[in-house]
Amino acid sequence: MRVISEYRDPRQSPLQTLVLHVEDKPGVLDRVASVFRRRAFNIASLSVGHTHRPGISRMTVVMEGGAAEAERAEANLHKLINVLSVDNVTERPSLERHLALVKVRCNPANRREILQLCEVFRARVVDIGPQALVAEITGSDSKIEGLVEVLRPFGILEMARTGAVAMSRGKQASEQGSRPGSGTASENEGSTETSNRAAVRDRISPPVIERVSLLSEDGRSLTAAR
């Protein structure tokens, strides 16, 4: 299935798309959501998944509001220890995709018509039975809404949709690394633990005595400690 590229004009949209890289730890999602909740920023969609780096997850948060609200959200998200980076891709050329599974009622009489409609929207039929079929569609939010509207008269039995997944175009990637000048929280904890162990070892270990071999004026070998 070919995916159609979509460019969104931020001047015509009240939505802001933030891409976050966070540590994959319990409670991180709740802390991120609480930033939006405390400031009454409504989240239009949120999707979370693993990245190619172990222990790091990627969140795509689509929030309602303008650039000023997005900047405030960014500033507060940066304060969370488990948030490694926050990137607003709203004003950049970017790709944004949604995924939906739509189960629609069908019978032998209208099955061909439904299949043709799915083909028009480049939806893929992933399951088919005597009385229903499931179509999978990937694309923009408006494209999914279009398919839903044409299938609605046949009887939609169930639908599951994901939030938006966004990625900027070109070779530049959203930041995935650590905070400037430091590692991730886990790495920092590991570094602190290593430093503590070294300090304890230094306290309990005897001082190192270096022995130096010298040669006296009459040719005798001497050994001294320092």
PDB file of C-alpha atoms in Angstrom:
ATOM      1  CA  MET A   1       0.000   0.000   0.000  1.00  0.00           C
ATOM      2  CA  ARG A   2       1.382   3.380  -0.916  1.00  0.00           C
ATOM      3  CA  VAL A   3       1.235   6.010   1.762  1.00  0.00           C
ATOM      4  CA  ILE A   4       0.430   9.534   0.618  1.00  0.00           C
ATOM      5  CA  SER A   5       2.622  12.259   2.073  1.00  0.00           C
ATOM      6  CA  GLU A   6       0.876  14.971   3.991  1.00  0.00           C
ATOM      7  CA  TYR A   7       2.066  18.436   4.872  1.00  0.00           C
ATOM      8  CA  ARG A   8       0.131  20.310   7.496  1.00  0.00           C
ATOM      9  CA  ASP A   9       0.045  24.081   7.511  1.00  0.00           C
ATOM     10  CA  PRO A  10       0.466  25.139  11.157  1.00  0.00           C
ATOM     11  CA  ARG A  11      -1.181  28.491  10.434  1.00  0.00           C
ATOM     12  CA  GLN A  12      -4.456  26.698   9.747  1.00  0.00           C
ATOM     13  CA  SER A  13      -4.268  24.233  12.592  1.00  0.00           C
ATOM     14  CA  PRO A  14      -4.600  24.797  16.339  1.00  0.00           C
ATOM     15  CA  LEU A  15      -2.686  21.582  16.972  1.00  0.00           C
ATOM     16  CA  GLN A  16       0.942  21.254  18.009  1.00  0.00           C
ATOM     17  CA  THR A  17       2.919  18.040  17.572  1.00  0.00           C
ATOM     18  CA  LEU A  18       5.637  17.279  20.123  1.00  0.00           C
ATOM     19  CA  VAL A  19       8.047  14.357  19.816  1.00  0.00           C
ATOM     20  CA  LEU A  20       9.511  13.181  23.105  1.00  0.00           C
ATOM     21  CA  HIS A  21      12.230  10.662  23.872  1.00  0.00           C
ATOM     22  CA  VAL A  22      11.874   9.278  27.361  1.00  0.00           C
ATOM     23  CA  GLU A  23      13.371   6.559  29.482  1.00  0.00           C
ATOM     24  CA  ASP A  24      11.356   3.350  29.413  1.00  0.00           C
ATOM     25  CA  LYS A  25      10.445   3.284  33.096  1.00  0.00           C
ATOM     26  CA  PRO A  26       7.239   2.875  35.112  1.00  0.00           C
ATOM     27  CA  GLY A  27       5.402   6.121  35.797  1.00  0.00           C
ATOM     28  CA  VAL A  28       6.993   8.165  33.015  1.00  0.00           C
ATOM     29  CA  LEU A  29       3.777   8.345  31.002  1.00  0.00           C
ATOM     30  CA  ASP A  30       1.851   9.531  34.055  1.00  0.00           C
ATOM     31  CA  ARG A  31       4.388  12.278  34.766  1.00  0.00           C
ATOM     32  CA  VAL A  32       4.285  13.476  31.157  1.00  0.00           C
ATOM     33  CA  ALA A  33       0.478  13.493  31.115  1.00  0.00           C
ATOM     34  CA  SER A  34       0.391  15.384  34.411  1.00  0.00           C
ATOM     35  CA  VAL A  35       2.320  18.277  32.827  1.00  0.00           C
ATOM     36  CA  PHE A  36      -0.525  18.776  30.356  1.00  0.00           C
ATOM     37  CA  ARG A  37      -3.204  18.169  32.968  1.00  0.00           C
ATOM     38  CA  ARG A  38      -1.887  20.715  35.467  1.00  0.00           C
ATOM     39  CA  ARG A  39      -1.808  23.441  32.822  1.00  0.00           C
ATOM     40  CA  ALA A  40      -5.153  22.493  31.237  1.00  0.00           C
ATOM     41  CA  PHE A  41      -3.592  21.646  27.872  1.00  0.00           C
ATOM     42  CA  ASN A  42      -5.810  19.163  26.090  1.00  0.00           C
ATOM     43  CA  ILE A  43      -4.059  16.198  24.447  1.00  0.00           C
ATOM     44  CA  ALA A  44      -5.645  15.417  21.082  1.00  0.00           C
ATOM     45  CA  SER A  45      -3.705  12.175  20.682  1.00  0.00           C
ATOM     46  CA  LEU A  46      -0.794  10.374  22.280  1.00  0.00           C
ATOM     47  CA  SER A  47       1.177   7.378  21.041  1.00  0.00           C
ATOM     48  CA  VAL A  48       4.110   5.612  22.670  1.00  0.00           C
ATOM     49  CA  GLY A  49       6.489   2.964  21.376  1.00  0.00           C
ATOM     50  CA  HIS A  50      10.022   1.651  21.641  1.00  0.00           C
ATOM     51  CA  THR A  51      12.832   3.160  19.599  1.00  0.00           C
ATOM     52  CA  HIS A  52      15.848   1.430  18.059  1.00  0.00           C
ATOM     53  CA  ARG A  53      17.763   2.278  21.234  1.00  0.00           C
ATOM     54  CA  PRO A  54      17.150  -0.120  24.158  1.00  0.00           C
ATOM     55  CA  GLY A  55      15.565   1.536  27.163  1.00  0.00           C
ATOM     56  CA  ILE A  56      14.345   4.600  25.280  1.00  0.00           C
ATOM     57  CA  SER A  57      10.751   5.134  24.151  1.00  0.00           C
ATOM     58  CA  ARG A  58       9.346   7.698  21.783  1.00  0.00           C
ATOM     59  CA  MET A  59       6.145   9.608  22.417  1.00  0.00           C
ATOM     60  CA  THR A  60       4.191  11.636  19.896  1.00  0.00           C
ATOM     61  CA  VAL A  61       1.908  14.084  21.670  1.00  0.00           C
ATOM     62  CA  VAL A  62      -0.558  16.153  19.647  1.00  0.00           C
ATOM     63  CA  MET A  63      -1.861  18.951  21.851  1.00  0.00           C
ATOM     64  CA  GLU A  64      -4.474  21.604  21.261  1.00  0.00           C
ATOM     65  CA  GLY A  65      -3.108  25.133  21.376  1.00  0.00           C
ATOM     66  CA  GLY A  66      -0.776  27.574  19.732  1.00  0.00           C
ATOM     67  CA  ALA A  67       2.976  28.007  19.696  1.00  0.00           C
ATOM     68  CA  ALA A  68       3.004  29.798  23.066  1.00  0.00           C
ATOM     69  CA  GLU A  69       1.239  26.896  24.787  1.00  0.00           C
ATOM     70  CA  ALA A  70       3.602  24.443  23.129  1.00  0.00           C
ATOM     71  CA  GLU A  71       6.626  26.373  24.390  1.00  0.00           C
ATOM     72  CA  ARG A  72       5.267  26.312  27.930  1.00  0.00           C
ATOM     73  CA  ALA A  73       4.652  22.586  27.674  1.00  0.00           C
ATOM     74  CA  GLU A  74       8.170  22.045  26.305  1.00  0.00           C
ATOM     75  CA  ALA A  75       9.742  24.040  29.133  1.00  0.00           C
ATOM     76  CA  ASN A  76       7.942  21.982  31.763  1.00  0.00           C
ATOM     77  CA  LEU A  77       8.592  18.660  30.057  1.00  0.00           C
ATOM     78  CA  HIS A  78      12.324  19.430  30.016  1.00  0.00           C
ATOM     79  CA  LYS A  79      12.213  19.557  33.819  1.00  0.00           C
ATOM     80  CA  LEU A  80      11.197  15.901  34.089  1.00  0.00           C
ATOM     81  CA  ILE A  81      14.230  13.756  34.827  1.00  0.00           C
ATOM     82  CA  ASN A  82      13.124  10.847  32.631  1.00  0.00           C
ATOM     83  CA  VAL A  83      12.479  13.052  29.586  1.00  0.00           C
ATOM     84  CA  LEU A  84      15.587  13.058  27.404  1.00  0.00           C
ATOM     85  CA  SER A  85      14.436  15.392  24.646  1.00  0.00           C
ATOM     86  CA  VAL A  86      11.413  17.352  23.462  1.00  0.00           C
ATOM     87  CA  ASP A  87      11.079  18.407  19.845  1.00  0.00           C
ATOM     88  CA  ASN A  88       8.255  20.459  18.346  1.00  0.00           C
ATOM     89  CA  VAL A  89       7.904  19.329  14.713  1.00  0.00           C
ATOM     90  CA  THR A  90       4.755  21.333  13.979  1.00  0.00           C
ATOM     91  CA  GLU A  91       6.413  23.922  11.785  1.00  0.00           C
ATOM     92  CA  ARG A  92       8.778  21.528  10.059  1.00  0.00           C
ATOM     93  CA  PRO A  93       8.116  19.442   6.965  1.00  0.00           C
ATOM     94  CA  SER A  94       7.058  16.227   8.609  1.00  0.00           C
ATOM     95  CA  LEU A  95       5.086  13.044   8.162  1.00  0.00           C
ATOM     96  CA  GLU A  96       2.156  12.205  10.384  1.00  0.00           C
ATOM     97  CA  ARG A  97       0.342   8.896  10.256  1.00  0.00           C
ATOM     98  CA  HIS A  98      -2.575   7.234  11.985  1.00  0.00           C
ATOM     99  CA  LEU A  99      -3.564   3.568  11.931  1.00  0.00           C
ATOM    100  CA  ALA A 100      -7.110   2.256  12.172  1.00  0.00           C
ATOM    101  CA  LEU A 101      -8.785  -1.136  12.108  1.00  0.00           C
ATOM    102  CA  VAL A 102     -12.427  -0.954  11.004  1.00  0.00           C
ATOM    103  CA  LYS A 103     -14.771  -3.931  11.317  1.00  0.00           C
ATOM    104  CA  VAL A 104     -17.769  -3.483   9.049  1.00  0.00           C
ATOM    105  CA  ARG A 105     -20.827  -5.609   8.532  1.00  0.00           C
ATOM    106  CA  CYS A 106     -20.954  -7.257   5.104  1.00  0.00           C
ATOM    107  CA  ASN A 107     -22.702 -10.062   3.238  1.00  0.00           C
ATOM    108  CA  PRO A 108     -22.255 -11.709  -0.151  1.00  0.00           C
ATOM    109  CA  ALA A 109     -24.519  -9.102  -1.749  1.00  0.00           C
ATOM    110  CA  ASN A 110     -22.515  -6.007  -0.736  1.00  0.00           C
ATOM    111  CA  ARG A 111     -19.054  -7.498  -0.207  1.00  0.00           C
ATOM    112  CA  ARG A 112     -17.770  -6.493  -3.620  1.00  0.00           C
ATOM    113  CA  GLU A 113     -18.902  -2.902  -3.125  1.00  0.00           C
ATOM    114  CA  ILE A 114     -17.163  -2.673   0.252  1.00  0.00           C
ATOM    115  CA  LEU A 115     -13.965  -4.130  -1.176  1.00  0.00           C
ATOM    116  CA  GLN A 116     -13.998  -1.545  -3.956  1.00  0.00           C
ATOM    117  CA  LEU A 117     -14.416   1.274  -1.449  1.00  0.00           C
ATOM    118  CA  CYS A 118     -11.492  -0.033   0.582  1.00  0.00           C
ATOM    119  CA  GLU A 119      -9.391  -0.129  -2.568  1.00  0.00           C
ATOM    120  CA  VAL A 120     -10.227   3.501  -3.349  1.00  0.00           C
ATOM    121  CA  PHE A 121      -8.903   4.557   0.075  1.00  0.00           C
ATOM    122  CA  ARG A 122      -5.954   2.125  -0.227  1.00  0.00           C
ATOM    123  CA  ALA A 123      -7.172   0.271   2.823  1.00  0.00           C
ATOM    124  CA  ARG A 124      -6.139  -3.372   3.205  1.00  0.00           C
ATOM    125  CA  VAL A 125      -8.645  -6.062   4.121  1.00  0.00           C
ATOM    126  CA  VAL A 126      -6.946  -8.140   6.826  1.00  0.00           C
ATOM    127  CA  ASP A 127      -9.836 -10.404   7.832  1.00  0.00           C
ATOM    128  CA  ILE A 128     -13.016 -11.494   6.142  1.00  0.00           C
ATOM    129  CA  GLY A 129     -15.891 -13.664   7.300  1.00  0.00           C
ATOM    130  CA  PRO A 130     -19.415 -14.567   6.271  1.00  0.00           C
ATOM    131  CA  GLN A 131     -20.914 -11.514   7.965  1.00  0.00           C
ATOM    132  CA  ALA A 132     -18.084  -9.031   8.535  1.00  0.00           C
ATOM    133  CA  LEU A 133     -14.662  -7.932   7.356  1.00  0.00           C
ATOM    134  CA  VAL A 134     -11.852  -5.918   8.920  1.00  0.00           C
ATOM    135  CA  ALA A 135     -10.079  -3.200   6.967  1.00  0.00           C
ATOM    136  CA  GLU A 136      -6.725  -1.749   7.956  1.00  0.00           C
ATOM    137  CA  ILE A 137      -5.936   1.795   6.887  1.00  0.00           C
ATOM    138  CA  THR A 138      -2.872   3.958   7.453  1.00  0.00           C
ATOM    139  CA  GLY A 139      -2.676   7.644   6.664  1.00  0.00           C
ATOM    140  CA  SER A 140      -3.798  11.061   7.698  1.00  0.00           C
ATOM    141  CA  ASP A 141      -6.649  11.649  10.078  1.00  0.00           C
ATOM    142  CA  SER A 142      -8.842  13.016   7.253  1.00  0.00           C
ATOM    143  CA  LYS A 143      -8.195   9.963   5.089  1.00  0.00           C
ATOM    144  CA  ILE A 144      -9.320   7.629   7.872  1.00  0.00           C
ATOM    145  CA  GLU A 145     -12.396   9.758   8.509  1.00  0.00           C
ATOM    146  CA  GLY A 146     -13.234   9.527   4.806  1.00  0.00           C
ATOM    147  CA  LEU A 147     -13.187   5.731   4.843  1.00  0.00           C
ATOM    148  CA  VAL A 148     -15.255   5.601   8.010  1.00  0.00           C
ATOM    149  CA  GLU A 149     -17.911   7.820   6.488  1.00  0.00           C
ATOM    150  CA  VAL A 150     -18.343   5.706   3.348  1.00  0.00           C
ATOM    151  CA  LEU A 151     -18.433   2.473   5.374  1.00  0.00           C
ATOM    152  CA  ARG A 152     -20.822   3.788   7.993  1.00  0.00           C
ATOM    153  CA  PRO A 153     -24.009   3.041   5.969  1.00  0.00           C
ATOM    154  CA  PHE A 154     -23.048  -0.654   5.840  1.00  0.00           C
ATOM    155  CA  GLY A 155     -22.821  -0.820   9.620  1.00  0.00           C
ATOM    156  CA  ILE A 156     -19.548  -0.373  11.487  1.00  0.00           C
ATOM    157  CA  LEU A 157     -19.352  -2.997  14.221  1.00  0.00           C
ATOM    158  CA  GLU A 158     -16.066  -1.944  15.822  1.00  0.00           C
ATOM    159  CA  MET A 159     -13.165   0.418  15.278  1.00  0.00           C
ATOM    160  CA  ALA A 160      -9.712   0.797  16.862  1.00  0.00           C
ATOM    161  CA  ARG A 161      -7.500   3.793  16.119  1.00  0.00           C
ATOM    162  CA  THR A 162      -4.047   4.827  17.210  1.00  0.00           C
ATOM    163  CA  GLY A 163      -2.837   8.318  17.918  1.00  0.00           C
ATOM    164  CA  ALA A 164      -0.634  10.196  15.507  1.00  0.00           C
ATOM    165  CA  VAL A 165       2.953   9.106  14.867  1.00  0.00           C
ATOM    166  CA  ALA A 166       5.112  11.929  13.528  1.00  0.00           C
ATOM    167  CA  MET A 167       8.599  12.203  12.081  1.00  0.00           C
ATOM    168  CA  SER A 168      10.345  15.143  10.459  1.00  0.00           C
ATOM    169  CA  ARG A 169      11.527  14.769   6.879  1.00  0.00           C
ATOM    170  CA  GLY A 170      15.134  14.792   5.711  1.00  0.00           C
ATOM    171  CA  LYS A 171      18.250  13.369   7.304  1.00  0.00           C
ATOM    172  CA  GLN A 172      17.951  15.416  10.480  1.00  0.00           C
ATOM    173  CA  ALA A 173      16.581  13.268  13.288  1.00  0.00           C
ATOM    174  CA  SER A 174      14.870  14.371  16.440  1.00  0.00           C
ATOM    175  CA  GLU A 175      17.244  14.414  19.379  1.00  0.00           C
ATOM    176  CA  GLN A 176      17.446  11.045  21.049  1.00  0.00           C
ATOM    177  CA  GLY A 177      20.460  11.553  23.232  1.00  0.00           C
ATOM    178  CA  SER A 178      20.970  12.631  26.782  1.00  0.00           C
ATOM    179  CA  ARG A 179      20.648  16.031  28.326  1.00  0.00           C
ATOM    180  CA  PRO A 180      23.602  18.238  27.455  1.00  0.00           C
ATOM    181  CA  GLY A 181      26.605  17.404  29.573  1.00  0.00           C
ATOM    182  CA  SER A 182      25.074  14.411  31.271  1.00  0.00           C
ATOM    183  CA  GLY A 183      23.838  10.894  30.662  1.00  0.00           C
ATOM    184  CA  THR A 184      20.361   9.494  31.056  1.00  0.00           C
ATOM    185  CA  ALA A 185      18.906   9.300  34.530  1.00  0.00           C
ATOM    186  CA  SER A 186      19.754   5.592  34.626  1.00  0.00           C
ATOM    187  CA  GLU A 187      23.284   6.247  33.454  1.00  0.00           C
ATOM    188  CA  ASN A 188      23.632   9.024  36.013  1.00  0.00           C
ATOM    189  CA  GLU A 189      22.379   6.718  38.732  1.00  0.00           C
ATOM    190  CA  GLY A 190      24.875   4.091  37.587  1.00  0.00           C
ATOM    191  CA  SER A 191      27.670   6.656  37.507  1.00  0.00           C
ATOM    192  CA  THR A 192      26.805   7.868  40.999  1.00  0.00           C
ATOM    193  CA  GLU A 193      26.736   4.318  42.284  1.00  0.00           C
ATOM    194  CA  THR A 194      30.129   3.617  40.708  1.00  0.00           C
ATOM    195  CA  SER A 195      31.591   6.751  42.292  1.00  0.00           C
ATOM    196  CA  ASN A 196      30.237   5.770  45.696  1.00  0.00           C
ATOM    197  CA  ARG A 197      31.718   2.296  45.415  1.00  0.00           C
ATOM    198  CA  ALA A 198      35.094   3.792  44.472  1.00  0.00           C
ATOM    199  CA  ALA A 199      34.977   6.140  47.463  1.00  0.00           C
ATOM    200  CA  VAL A 200      34.238   3.261  49.832  1.00  0.00           C
ATOM    201  CA  ARG A 201      37.022   1.195  48.293  1.00  0.00           C
ATOM    202  CA  ASP A 202      39.480   4.070  48.765  1.00  0.00           C
ATOM    203  CA  ARG A 203      38.517   4.390  52.413  1.00  0.00           C
ATOM    204  CA  ILE A 204      38.983   0.716  53.271  1.00  0.00           C
ATOM    205  CA  SER A 205      42.019  -0.026  51.087  1.00  0.00           C
ATOM    206  CA  PRO A 206      45.536   0.405  52.561  1.00  0.00           C
ATOM    207  CA  PRO A 207      47.686   3.146  51.062  1.00  0.00           C
ATOM    208  CA  VAL A 208      49.755   2.081  48.108  1.00  0.00           C
ATOM    209  CA  ILE A 209      53.509   2.008  48.919  1.00  0.00           C
ATOM    210  CA  GLU A 210      55.744   2.511  45.950  1.00  0.00           C
ATOM    211  CA  ARG A 211      59.192   0.968  46.256  1.00  0.00           C
ATOM    212  CA  VAL A 212      62.071   2.531  44.341  1.00  0.00           C
ATOM    213  CA  SER A 213      65.374   0.829  43.579  1.00  0.00           C
ATOM    214  CA  LEU A 214      68.432   3.031  43.850  1.00  0.00           C
ATOM    215  CA  LEU A 215      72.126   2.509  43.258  1.00  0.00           C
ATOM    216  CA  SER A 216      74.531   3.839  45.921  1.00  0.00           C
ATOM    217  CA  GLU A 217      77.833   5.605  45.180  1.00  0.00           C
ATOM    218  CA  ASP A 218      79.845   2.454  45.954  1.00  0.00           C
ATOM    219  CA  GLY A 219      77.732   0.368  43.591  1.00  0.00           C
ATOM    220  CA  ARG A 220      75.446  -1.234  46.173  1.00  0.00           C
ATOM    221  CA  SER A 221      71.763  -1.677  45.330  1.00  0.00           C
ATOM    222  CA  LEU A 222      69.346   0.087  47.695  1.00  0.00           C
ATOM    223  CA  THR A 223      65.559  -0.118  47.944  1.00  0.00           C
ATOM    224  CA  ALA A 224      63.522   2.735  49.314  1.00  0.00           C
ATOM    225  CA  ALA A 225      59.799   3.146  49.944  1.00  0.00           C
ATOM    226  CA  ARG A 226      57.772   6.323  49.370  1.00  0.00           C
TER     227      ARG A 226
END
